[in-house]
Structure formats: C-alpha cells, structure tokens
Short mmCIF file of C-alpha atoms in Angstrom, two decimals:
data_model
loop_
_atom_site.label_atom_id
_atom_site.label_comp_id
_atom_site.label_asym_id
_atom_site.label_seq_id
_atom_site.Cartn_x
_atom_site.Cartn_y
_atom_site.Cartn_z
CA MET A 246 114.76 104.10 95.44
CA ALA A 247 113.97 105.35 98.91
CA PHE A 248 112.58 108.86 99.07
CA VAL A 249 113.70 110.93 102.06
CA PRO A 250 113.39 114.70 102.33
CA ARG A 251 116.61 116.55 103.13
CA ILE A 252 116.38 118.82 106.13
CA ALA A 253 118.68 121.69 106.97
CA CYS A 254 119.90 121.41 110.57
CA LEU A 255 119.96 124.82 112.26
CA ARG A 256 120.49 125.58 115.92
CA PRO A 257 117.18 126.68 117.46
CA SER A 258 116.96 129.71 119.70
CA ARG A 259 116.27 129.29 123.41
CA THR A 260 112.65 130.32 122.84
CA GLN A 261 112.27 127.79 120.04
CA THR A 262 113.86 125.03 122.14
CA GLN A 263 111.43 125.72 124.98
CA LEU A 264 108.48 125.62 122.60
CA ILE A 265 109.74 122.38 121.05
CA SER A 266 110.12 120.84 124.51
CA VAL A 267 106.54 121.73 125.38
CA ALA A 268 105.27 120.35 122.08
CA ILE A 269 107.09 117.03 122.16
CA GLY A 270 107.00 116.57 125.92
CA GLY A 271 108.85 114.41 128.44
CA ALA A 272 111.41 112.01 127.02
CA GLY A 273 111.55 113.88 123.73
CA ARG A 274 113.11 116.97 125.30
CA ARG A 275 116.62 115.59 125.37
CA ASN A 276 116.44 115.02 121.62
CA SER A 277 114.42 118.08 120.64
CA ARG A 278 117.22 119.55 118.56
CA LEU A 279 118.16 116.26 117.00
CA SER A 280 114.56 115.67 115.96
CA LEU A 281 114.84 118.63 113.61
CA CYS A 282 118.12 117.48 112.04
CA ARG A 283 118.01 114.74 109.43
CA ALA A 284 120.93 113.68 107.33
CA THR A 285 120.76 113.83 103.57
CA HIS A 286 120.12 110.41 102.02
CA GLY A 287 120.21 111.45 98.38
CA THR A 288 117.46 111.94 95.89
CA ALA A 289 115.07 109.59 94.19
CA SER A 290 115.90 110.70 90.68
CA SER A 291 116.35 113.77 88.52
CA THR A 292 112.56 113.97 88.18
CA ASP A 293 110.15 115.83 90.44
CA ALA A 294 110.62 113.14 93.07
CA GLY A 295 114.34 113.89 93.18
CA VAL A 296 113.80 117.65 93.40
CA LEU A 297 111.36 117.13 96.24
CA ALA A 298 113.86 115.03 98.15
CA GLY A 299 116.38 117.86 98.08
CA SER A 300 114.20 120.48 99.77
CA GLY A 301 115.57 122.30 102.80
CA VAL A 302 113.62 122.68 106.03
CA PRO A 303 115.06 125.47 108.20
CA LEU A 304 113.62 126.58 111.51
CA PRO A 305 111.55 129.77 111.54
CA PRO A 306 113.20 133.02 112.61
CA PRO A 307 113.32 133.90 116.33
CA GLY A 308 110.13 135.38 117.66
CA SER A 309 107.82 133.60 115.22
CA ALA A 310 108.19 129.99 116.33
CA ALA A 311 104.60 129.61 117.42
CA THR A 312 103.08 130.89 114.18
CA SER A 313 105.47 130.04 111.34
CA PRO A 314 105.35 126.93 109.14
CA VAL A 315 107.67 124.16 110.28
CA TRP A 316 108.70 123.17 106.77
CA ARG A 317 109.63 125.35 103.82
CA SER A 318 107.86 124.16 100.70
CA SER A 319 109.79 122.68 97.82
CA SER A 320 108.96 123.78 94.30
CA VAL A 321 107.52 120.35 93.52
CA VAL A 322 105.08 120.40 96.43
CA GLU A 323 104.01 123.88 95.36
CA LYS A 324 103.66 122.76 91.75
CA TYR A 325 101.39 119.79 92.45
CA ALA A 326 99.42 121.50 95.22
CA LYS A 327 98.41 124.24 92.76
CA MET A 328 97.32 121.83 90.05
CA PRO A 329 93.55 121.55 89.58
CA PHE A 330 92.43 118.03 90.33
CA THR A 331 89.84 116.22 88.27
CA ARG A 332 86.41 116.39 89.83
CA VAL A 333 84.97 112.94 89.36
CA THR A 334 81.58 111.66 90.42
CA LEU A 335 80.94 108.27 91.93
CA GLU A 336 78.88 107.45 88.86
CA GLU A 337 82.01 107.95 86.75
CA LEU A 338 84.04 105.74 89.07
CA LEU A 339 81.41 103.05 88.76
CA GLN A 340 81.42 103.38 84.97
CA MET A 341 85.19 103.08 84.98
CA GLY A 342 84.86 99.96 87.10
CA GLU A 343 82.35 98.37 84.78
CA THR A 344 84.85 98.49 81.91
CA HIS A 345 87.54 96.74 84.02
CA ASP A 346 90.17 98.87 82.26
CA LEU A 347 92.93 98.61 84.86
CA VAL A 348 95.43 100.68 82.87
CA SER A 349 93.05 103.64 82.62
CA SER A 350 92.17 103.28 86.29
CA ALA A 351 95.86 103.20 87.25
CA ARG A 352 96.63 106.24 85.11
CA PHE A 353 93.78 108.17 86.72
CA ALA A 354 95.07 107.31 90.21
CA ARG A 355 98.66 108.14 89.18
CA ASP A 356 97.55 111.55 87.89
CA GLU A 357 95.20 112.49 90.72
CA LEU A 358 96.81 111.24 93.92
CA PRO A 359 99.98 113.41 93.80
CA LYS A 360 97.88 116.58 93.55
CA ARG A 361 95.80 115.59 96.54
CA MET A 362 98.85 114.42 98.52
CA ALA A 363 100.64 117.70 97.82
CA ARG A 364 97.70 119.66 99.21
CA ARG A 365 97.89 117.65 102.43
CA VAL A 366 101.64 118.32 102.65
CA LYS A 367 100.96 122.04 102.24
CA ALA A 368 98.27 121.97 104.91
CA LEU A 369 100.66 120.27 107.34
CA GLN A 370 103.39 122.76 106.49
CA ASN A 371 101.06 125.61 107.37
CA LEU A 372 100.39 124.39 110.90
CA PRO A 373 101.75 126.55 113.73
CA PHE A 374 105.38 125.71 114.43
CA ILE A 375 104.76 124.34 117.92
CA VAL A 376 102.09 121.98 116.55
CA GLY A 377 104.15 120.86 113.58
CA VAL A 378 107.13 119.74 115.68
CA ASN A 379 105.01 117.37 117.73
CA PRO A 380 106.43 113.91 116.89
CA HIS A 381 103.02 112.49 115.93
CA ILE A 382 102.18 115.39 113.62
CA LYS A 383 105.70 115.40 112.18
CA SER A 384 105.45 111.68 111.41
CA ILE A 385 102.25 112.31 109.44
CA TYR A 386 103.98 115.07 107.49
CA ASP A 387 106.90 112.76 106.72
CA LEU A 388 104.51 110.02 105.61
CA TYR A 389 102.60 112.26 103.19
CA HIS A 390 105.77 113.92 101.92
CA ASP A 391 107.48 110.59 101.31
CA SER A 392 104.34 109.09 99.76
CA LEU A 393 104.16 112.00 97.34
CA GLY A 394 107.74 111.35 96.30
CA ALA A 395 107.10 107.62 95.95
CA LEU A 396 104.12 108.26 93.66
CA LEU A 397 106.07 110.69 91.51
CA ALA A 398 108.93 108.20 91.19
CA LEU A 399 106.63 105.58 89.67
CA PRO A 400 106.49 105.37 85.86
CA GLU A 401 103.26 106.17 84.07
CA PRO A 402 101.11 103.01 83.77
CA VAL A 403 100.81 102.39 80.03
CA ASP A 404 100.34 98.63 79.79
CA GLY A 405 99.70 95.52 81.86
CA PRO A 406 103.18 95.15 83.40
CA SER A 407 103.56 98.83 84.34
CA GLN A 408 100.02 98.85 85.72
CA ALA A 409 100.87 95.83 87.89
CA VAL A 410 103.96 97.60 89.26
CA PHE A 411 101.96 100.73 90.04
CA THR A 412 99.19 98.72 91.70
CA GLU A 413 101.60 96.87 93.96
CA GLU A 414 103.32 100.09 95.07
CA LEU A 415 99.96 101.76 95.62
CA ARG A 416 98.89 98.84 97.80
CA LYS A 417 101.97 99.40 99.97
CA LEU A 418 101.24 103.11 100.30
CA VAL A 419 97.64 102.46 101.31
CA GLY A 420 98.88 100.09 104.00
CA ALA A 421 101.42 102.64 105.22
CA HIS A 422 98.65 105.21 105.74
CA GLN A 423 96.47 102.90 107.83
CA GLU A 424 97.41 104.51 111.15
CA VAL A 425 97.19 108.15 110.04
CA ILE A 426 94.05 109.06 111.98
CA PRO A 427 95.01 107.48 115.34
CA VAL A 428 98.46 109.11 115.14
CA LEU A 429 96.97 112.46 114.13
CA ALA A 430 94.51 112.21 117.02
CA LYS A 431 97.31 111.59 119.51
CA GLY A 432 99.24 114.56 118.16
CA PHE A 433 96.31 116.94 118.51
CA LYS A 434 95.49 115.52 121.92
CA GLU A 435 98.96 116.64 123.00
CA CYS A 436 99.26 120.01 121.28
CA GLY A 437 95.88 121.00 119.90
CA LYS A 438 95.60 123.65 122.63
CA TYR A 439 98.09 125.77 120.67
CA MET A 440 95.48 126.33 117.94
CA THR A 441 92.12 128.02 118.17
CA LYS A 442 89.12 125.71 118.15
CA ASP A 443 87.98 126.97 114.75
CA ALA A 444 91.45 126.60 113.19
CA LYS A 445 91.85 123.09 114.56
CA THR A 446 88.38 122.04 113.41
CA MET A 447 88.95 123.43 109.92
CA PHE A 448 92.31 121.68 109.58
CA LEU A 449 91.03 118.32 110.81
CA ASP A 450 87.80 118.48 108.81
CA ASN A 451 89.77 119.20 105.64
CA MET A 452 92.42 116.59 106.44
CA ILE A 453 89.92 113.81 107.11
CA HIS A 454 87.68 114.78 104.20
CA ALA A 455 90.65 114.79 101.84
CA ARG A 456 91.91 111.49 103.23
CA ILE A 457 88.57 109.87 102.44
CA GLY A 458 88.83 111.09 98.84
CA ILE A 459 92.41 109.86 98.50
CA ARG A 460 91.54 106.44 99.88
CA VAL A 461 88.41 106.10 97.74
CA ILE A 462 90.45 106.71 94.58
CA ALA A 463 93.32 104.44 95.68
CA GLU A 464 91.20 101.61 97.05
CA HIS A 465 88.80 101.78 94.11
CA HIS A 466 91.68 100.97 91.78
CA LEU A 467 93.04 98.26 94.10
CA SER A 468 89.60 96.67 94.32
CA LEU A 469 89.25 96.70 90.53
CA ALA A 470 92.52 94.75 90.39
CA THR A 471 91.01 92.06 92.66
CA PRO A 472 87.31 91.95 91.65
CA SER A 473 84.63 90.46 93.89
CA PRO A 474 81.01 89.49 93.17
CA ALA A 475 78.49 92.32 93.72
CA TYR A 476 81.30 94.88 93.89
CA ILE A 477 82.30 97.54 91.39
CA GLY A 478 85.63 98.65 92.76
CA VAL A 479 85.09 99.62 96.40
CA VAL A 480 81.33 99.94 95.99
CA ASN A 481 79.16 97.08 97.19
CA THR A 482 76.16 97.26 94.87
CA ARG A 483 74.08 94.92 97.07
CA LEU A 484 74.90 96.08 100.57
CA SER A 485 72.39 95.21 103.29
CA PRO A 486 72.46 97.80 106.10
CA ALA A 487 70.61 95.38 108.39
CA VAL A 488 73.09 92.55 107.83
CA LEU A 489 76.09 94.86 108.26
CA ILE A 490 74.85 96.52 111.43
CA THR A 491 73.94 93.12 112.89
CA SER A 492 77.49 91.92 112.27
CA VAL A 493 78.97 95.04 113.84
CA ALA A 494 76.58 94.84 116.81
CA ASN A 495 77.59 91.24 117.53
CA TYR A 496 81.25 92.28 117.44
CA VAL A 497 80.65 95.23 119.78
CA ARG A 498 78.71 92.98 122.18
CA ASP A 499 81.69 90.63 122.35
CA LEU A 500 83.98 93.56 123.15
CA CYS A 501 81.52 94.85 125.72
CA GLU A 502 81.45 91.46 127.47
CA LEU A 503 85.24 91.33 127.52
CA ASN A 504 85.46 94.80 128.99
CA TYR A 505 82.63 94.60 131.53
CA GLY A 506 83.05 91.07 132.81
CA GLY A 507 80.55 89.23 130.63
CA VAL A 508 77.95 92.01 130.67
CA ALA A 509 76.49 93.49 127.48
CA PRO A 510 73.05 94.67 126.35
CA GLU A 511 71.13 92.78 123.70
CA PHE A 512 70.11 94.47 120.46
CA VAL A 513 67.18 94.19 118.09
CA VAL A 514 67.03 95.09 114.39
CA ALA A 515 63.64 95.96 112.91
CA GLY A 516 62.07 97.83 110.01
CA HIS A 517 62.93 97.35 106.34
CA THR A 518 65.55 94.72 107.01
CA ASP A 519 65.54 93.46 103.42
CA THR A 520 66.78 96.83 102.07
CA LEU A 521 69.75 96.73 99.69
CA ILE A 522 71.78 99.78 98.68
CA ALA A 523 74.97 100.56 96.79
CA TYR A 524 77.55 101.96 99.20
CA ILE A 525 81.13 101.74 100.40
CA GLY A 526 80.86 99.22 103.21
CA VAL A 527 83.85 100.31 105.31
CA HIS A 528 82.36 103.79 105.66
CA LEU A 529 79.12 102.43 107.09
CA GLU A 530 81.04 99.95 109.21
CA TYR A 531 83.01 102.77 110.81
CA ILE A 532 79.87 104.76 111.61
CA PHE A 533 77.98 101.73 112.95
CA MET A 534 80.93 100.80 115.14
CA GLU A 535 81.12 104.23 116.73
CA ILE A 536 77.36 104.53 117.29
CA LEU A 537 76.96 101.05 118.78
CA LYS A 538 80.09 101.32 120.90
CA ASN A 539 78.72 104.50 122.47
CA ALA A 540 75.24 103.02 122.92
CA MET A 541 76.37 99.80 124.60
CA ARG A 542 78.96 101.51 126.77
CA ALA A 543 76.41 104.07 127.94
CA THR A 544 73.77 101.40 128.64
CA VAL A 545 76.06 99.27 130.81
CA GLU A 546 77.56 102.20 132.70
CA PHE A 547 74.17 103.86 133.31
CA SER A 548 72.84 100.58 134.70
CA SER A 549 75.85 100.40 137.01
CA ARG A 550 75.35 103.96 138.26
CA THR A 551 71.59 103.62 138.83
CA GLY A 552 71.47 100.04 140.12
CA ARG A 553 69.38 98.87 137.17
CA ILE A 554 69.40 95.06 137.16
CA GLU A 555 68.68 94.35 133.49
CA HIS A 556 70.13 96.22 130.55
CA PRO A 557 67.50 97.45 128.08
CA PRO A 558 68.28 96.38 124.52
CA VAL A 559 69.74 98.73 121.93
CA GLU A 560 67.00 99.21 119.33
CA ILE A 561 67.99 99.51 115.66
CA VAL A 562 65.49 100.44 112.95
CA VAL A 563 66.18 100.49 109.20
CA CYS A 564 63.77 102.56 107.09
CA LYS A 565 63.90 102.93 103.31
CA SER A 566 62.38 105.75 101.27
CA ASP A 567 62.69 106.67 97.61
CA GLU A 568 65.72 108.93 98.16
CA GLU A 569 67.54 107.52 101.16
CA VAL A 570 67.87 104.93 103.88
CA VAL A 571 67.58 106.02 107.51
CA ILE A 572 69.05 103.97 110.36
CA ARG A 573 67.98 104.88 113.88
CA VAL A 574 69.88 103.54 116.90
CA ARG A 575 68.14 104.06 120.25
CA ASP A 576 69.63 103.34 123.66
CA GLN A 577 68.59 103.81 127.28
CA GLY A 578 72.03 104.78 128.48
CA GLY A 579 71.09 107.92 130.38
CA GLY A 580 71.53 110.40 127.55
CA ILE A 581 74.11 113.16 127.28
CA SER A 582 74.34 115.94 129.84
CA GLN A 583 73.69 119.50 128.74
CA LYS A 584 77.29 120.28 129.66
CA ASP A 585 78.59 117.68 127.23
CA LEU A 586 75.96 117.98 124.50
CA GLY A 587 77.44 121.12 123.00
CA HIS A 588 80.84 119.46 122.62
CA ILE A 589 80.07 116.03 121.18
CA TRP A 590 81.22 117.06 117.68
CA ASP A 591 84.44 118.67 118.93
CA TYR A 592 87.74 117.00 118.09
CA SER A 593 89.67 115.60 121.05
CA TYR A 594 86.66 116.07 123.32
CA THR A 595 85.80 112.92 125.24
CA THR A 596 84.17 111.86 128.48
CA VAL A 597 86.45 108.82 128.58
CA PRO A 598 89.48 109.16 130.92
CA LYS A 599 92.71 110.45 129.38
CA TYR A 600 94.00 108.11 126.70
CA ASP A 601 96.89 105.90 127.74
CA ASP A 602 98.30 103.05 125.66
CA ASP A 603 99.16 101.12 128.81
CA THR A 604 95.81 101.40 130.57
CA ASP A 605 93.42 101.38 127.61
CA SER A 606 90.51 98.99 128.13
CA ILE A 607 90.01 95.84 126.09
CA PHE A 608 86.88 97.44 124.64
CA ASP A 609 88.74 100.50 123.35
CA THR A 610 91.85 98.69 122.15
CA GLN A 611 90.01 95.94 120.30
CA ALA A 612 87.61 98.44 118.74
CA ARG A 613 90.54 100.32 117.26
CA MET A 614 92.40 97.20 116.17
CA GLY A 615 89.33 95.69 114.56
CA MET A 616 88.35 98.78 112.62
CA GLN A 617 91.56 100.60 111.64
CA ALA A 618 92.13 98.70 108.39
CA GLY A 619 90.82 100.85 105.58
CA SER A 620 88.99 103.47 107.58
CA GLY A 621 90.84 104.29 110.75
CA GLY A 622 88.60 102.94 113.47
CA PRO A 623 86.73 104.55 116.37
CA MET A 624 89.05 105.65 119.16
CA ALA A 625 87.52 105.91 122.61
CA GLY A 626 89.40 108.44 124.70
CA LEU A 627 90.84 110.28 121.69
CA GLY A 628 87.66 112.17 120.83
CA PHE A 629 87.67 111.63 117.06
CA GLY A 630 84.93 109.01 116.77
CA LEU A 631 81.80 111.13 116.38
CA PRO A 632 83.34 113.98 114.33
CA MET A 633 84.83 111.45 111.92
CA SER A 634 81.58 109.51 111.72
CA ARG A 635 79.75 112.67 110.72
CA ILE A 636 82.31 113.42 107.99
CA TYR A 637 81.91 109.87 106.64
CA ALA A 638 78.13 110.29 106.65
CA LYS A 639 78.24 113.69 104.94
CA TYR A 640 80.78 112.62 102.34
CA PHE A 641 78.12 110.99 100.17
CA GLN A 642 75.44 113.58 100.95
CA GLY A 643 74.15 111.81 104.05
CA SER A 644 73.89 113.05 107.63
CA LEU A 645 74.40 111.99 111.24
CA GLU A 646 72.30 113.52 114.03
CA ILE A 647 71.97 112.83 117.76
CA ARG A 648 68.92 113.53 119.91
CA SER A 649 69.40 113.16 123.66
CA ILE A 650 67.04 113.00 126.63
CA GLU A 651 69.21 113.45 129.71
CA GLY A 652 68.40 110.80 132.27
CA TYR A 653 66.94 108.43 129.68
CA GLY A 654 68.96 107.85 126.51
CA CYS A 655 69.85 108.85 122.97
CA ASP A 656 68.48 108.46 119.47
CA VAL A 657 71.06 108.54 116.68
CA PHE A 658 69.84 109.05 113.10
CA LEU A 659 72.06 108.10 110.17
CA ARG A 660 70.83 109.00 106.69
CA VAL A 661 72.59 107.58 103.63
CA PRO A 662 71.70 107.82 99.93
CA ASN A 663 71.99 105.13 97.32
CA ILE A 664 75.16 106.34 95.64
CA LEU A 665 74.33 104.70 92.31
CA GLY A 666 72.08 107.68 91.81
CA SER A 667 74.42 110.20 93.42
CA SER A 668 76.46 112.79 91.57
CA HIS A 669 78.66 113.50 94.60
CA VAL A 670 82.04 114.79 93.53
CA ILE A 671 85.16 113.26 95.06
CA GLU A 672 86.93 116.41 96.16
CA ASP A 673 90.25 117.18 97.80
#
C-alpha cells in the first residue's frame, strides 16, 4: 500500500511566508503555502509503517522559522534513528556473499536499512526551516521518509518467496534514489547560503557518507541475487584499474569532442597496468570520471586561452605496492589559481558558469546521464564532483589529493586499498 506522510496544514505567518518565498524562489511563490499542505492519504498498516504515515508536520512558531526543524518527528522515526546499527566489515559482506544465502542477506538488509534511513530523515528534519522548505530538499526528505515506510511495510524475509518479494521492492527503492545527489546539489545551490559553511559541509559529508553505506548494503544484496563471474555481491574481485580508467577516459574524450567541436586531448596509461584489485567498480568509475573530466576540460580550455596549437596528452600512471594502488592523473591544463585552490573541496563551489538545465553543455549533461546510475555522477556547475570523489576515496580507507602548479597543470593522486584485506566498517 502506498506510504504517504500526513502533514498538518497551518497558515504561516507573514515572516514565514517571506522566508518560504525566498527559499523556493520564483514560480514557487504563488504556491508556497500549498506546498506545506498535503492531504491525508491513509496509513500503510497498523505497524510502524502505519504510525509513521500518520505523523503531523506543523510549521515552526513565529520568530523561529529560520532555525527550527521543518518536520516534527514521528515516534517511529525516533525509534529507528536511535537503534544501534550493526557494524559490519567488508570482509563479512564478502563472506556472506560466498555462502550465497539470499535469505540471510535479505534479512540483514531488512534489519539495517530502516535504521540508516531513519537517521537520514532525522538529519533532514534538523535542517534550518528555510533550507528544509526548498522544493529540492523537501523532495529528498519525502523520498527518504516514504522509503523508510516502504521498508517497514515489507514482511520479514524468511524463505525463498518472501526474499524474492523483498528483493524486488528493494530494487525499486534503489532506483528511486538514483537522483538524490543531483537534486540535493540543486537544493543547496539555491539555499545553502542560509547555513554556515561548516554546518553545510558537516550535513553533506554525513549525508553522502551514509548514502554510500546504504547503497553498498542494498546493492550488495541485489547483486547477490543476480550473480556475475568474478563478483562477490557488488565487489569485483578482479578489477583492473588500468582497464577501467581507459574505458572512462575514452568516454570522456567522446564527450569532450562533442562539447568542443571535435577537439579532445589524447591520454596515455602507463605503470603497473596488469594490476588487479578487489573493489567496488562504480566507486572508482565515479572518481575517474570526475578527475578525467576536469583534466580534459582544463587542457582544452587552457590551450584556447593561450593559443596552444596541440593539446598535451593526459598522463595516467598506475602503481601497485604491497598495501595499496596509487593512480596519478597529470594534465597540462594551466593548474588551479591560488584564489580557487582553497575552495576546491567546498560544496557548491565551481568555476563553471551557473548551472542551468536549459543551457548545460553536452559535456556536462552527458557526464551526469552516463554516471548517475548507482553512484550519482559528476555534476559540472553544481560543485559536488570533487568533494564527493574524496568521500568515495576515503570510504574504503583511501585518499584523493590534488597538487597544482598554476600556469602549468595539476597532478591528482588517488590511493585505494585492496578491500579483501580491509576491515573498514560500513557505518551510517
């Protein structure tokens, strides 16, 4: 049964209406009051999912609109958000995958995901009021809130048939969350100025970090249900960094040629190109896409500004040691100015012109479309690409560093471990 939270419709004060108008902007102003009023559609059941659906969401009292939570927590959200989640290592996930016990895997996902979802709902509820009423942010809240209810409405997987039902519903939920990061980025692009830099960074770091954990658990189970050679769940046990980055580089070159009229730098891959590691491929793919997109864009645009006739190639080196694999990407795209260098890890900071769906370049649009499935894709002009890439790198105890020589180019160093030997805990 559909799960829709019930919202109490109260008349906002003049101050609140003005703040809402600023937050939602333009065309949304005429419907600012209506956006906070949703009719009751019933409850999912008499279980926790049904209780959650009946929660009220009044506006904050006058005078506190800019600092109060937008949504009042239901008892069910509170209950699951306070539950301790199981700290599981990747080694344990791999061991679970080796047994191919889909019922146990489904039960683990069914137990863990609601706790993690509830914590995200609470985090969104605690945003400043003027941020929370932004339509993009509000849609993310609705998605997580409804997904929590949908998970709680599912019966416990106890056998093959109930596991199959759970798996199919989980697949739908994973698909529904595909656009979370682009939508979240748009919301903070519009209203992030109403939070301090530290508060915004902490919220987004936690949100993205938690989302990675949620998706790893969910997609690990889904991958176990559709096994592939060399994979244990979502982990590719024979992943070649050189092959993957070559594939991504060819794709980025095609986009670069489309965007710049047939112009794109070449690339070379050298070093320990026969290296194989165990890793989650979509995480590396995301990072490679962002790094190479920046390198090729910078190379072409620096050539245009300086009158350089030929584009120097982007140089990629793969180096393997006992503990890790290091990938260095070097470009001659002019480097990063001192003015910009201190902000490259800031959310919503970008040197690309203001994001606009109607005027977005082929390069930017295709990069997002090609990469959003599973990981959320680099987003030129939204300023989330590098911060997210660093979170992906750090998630499994790796790192991402940039060294710039202004007027020449950049070196980007990505370090990743072999996670078969990692005890990294999948946290909230």
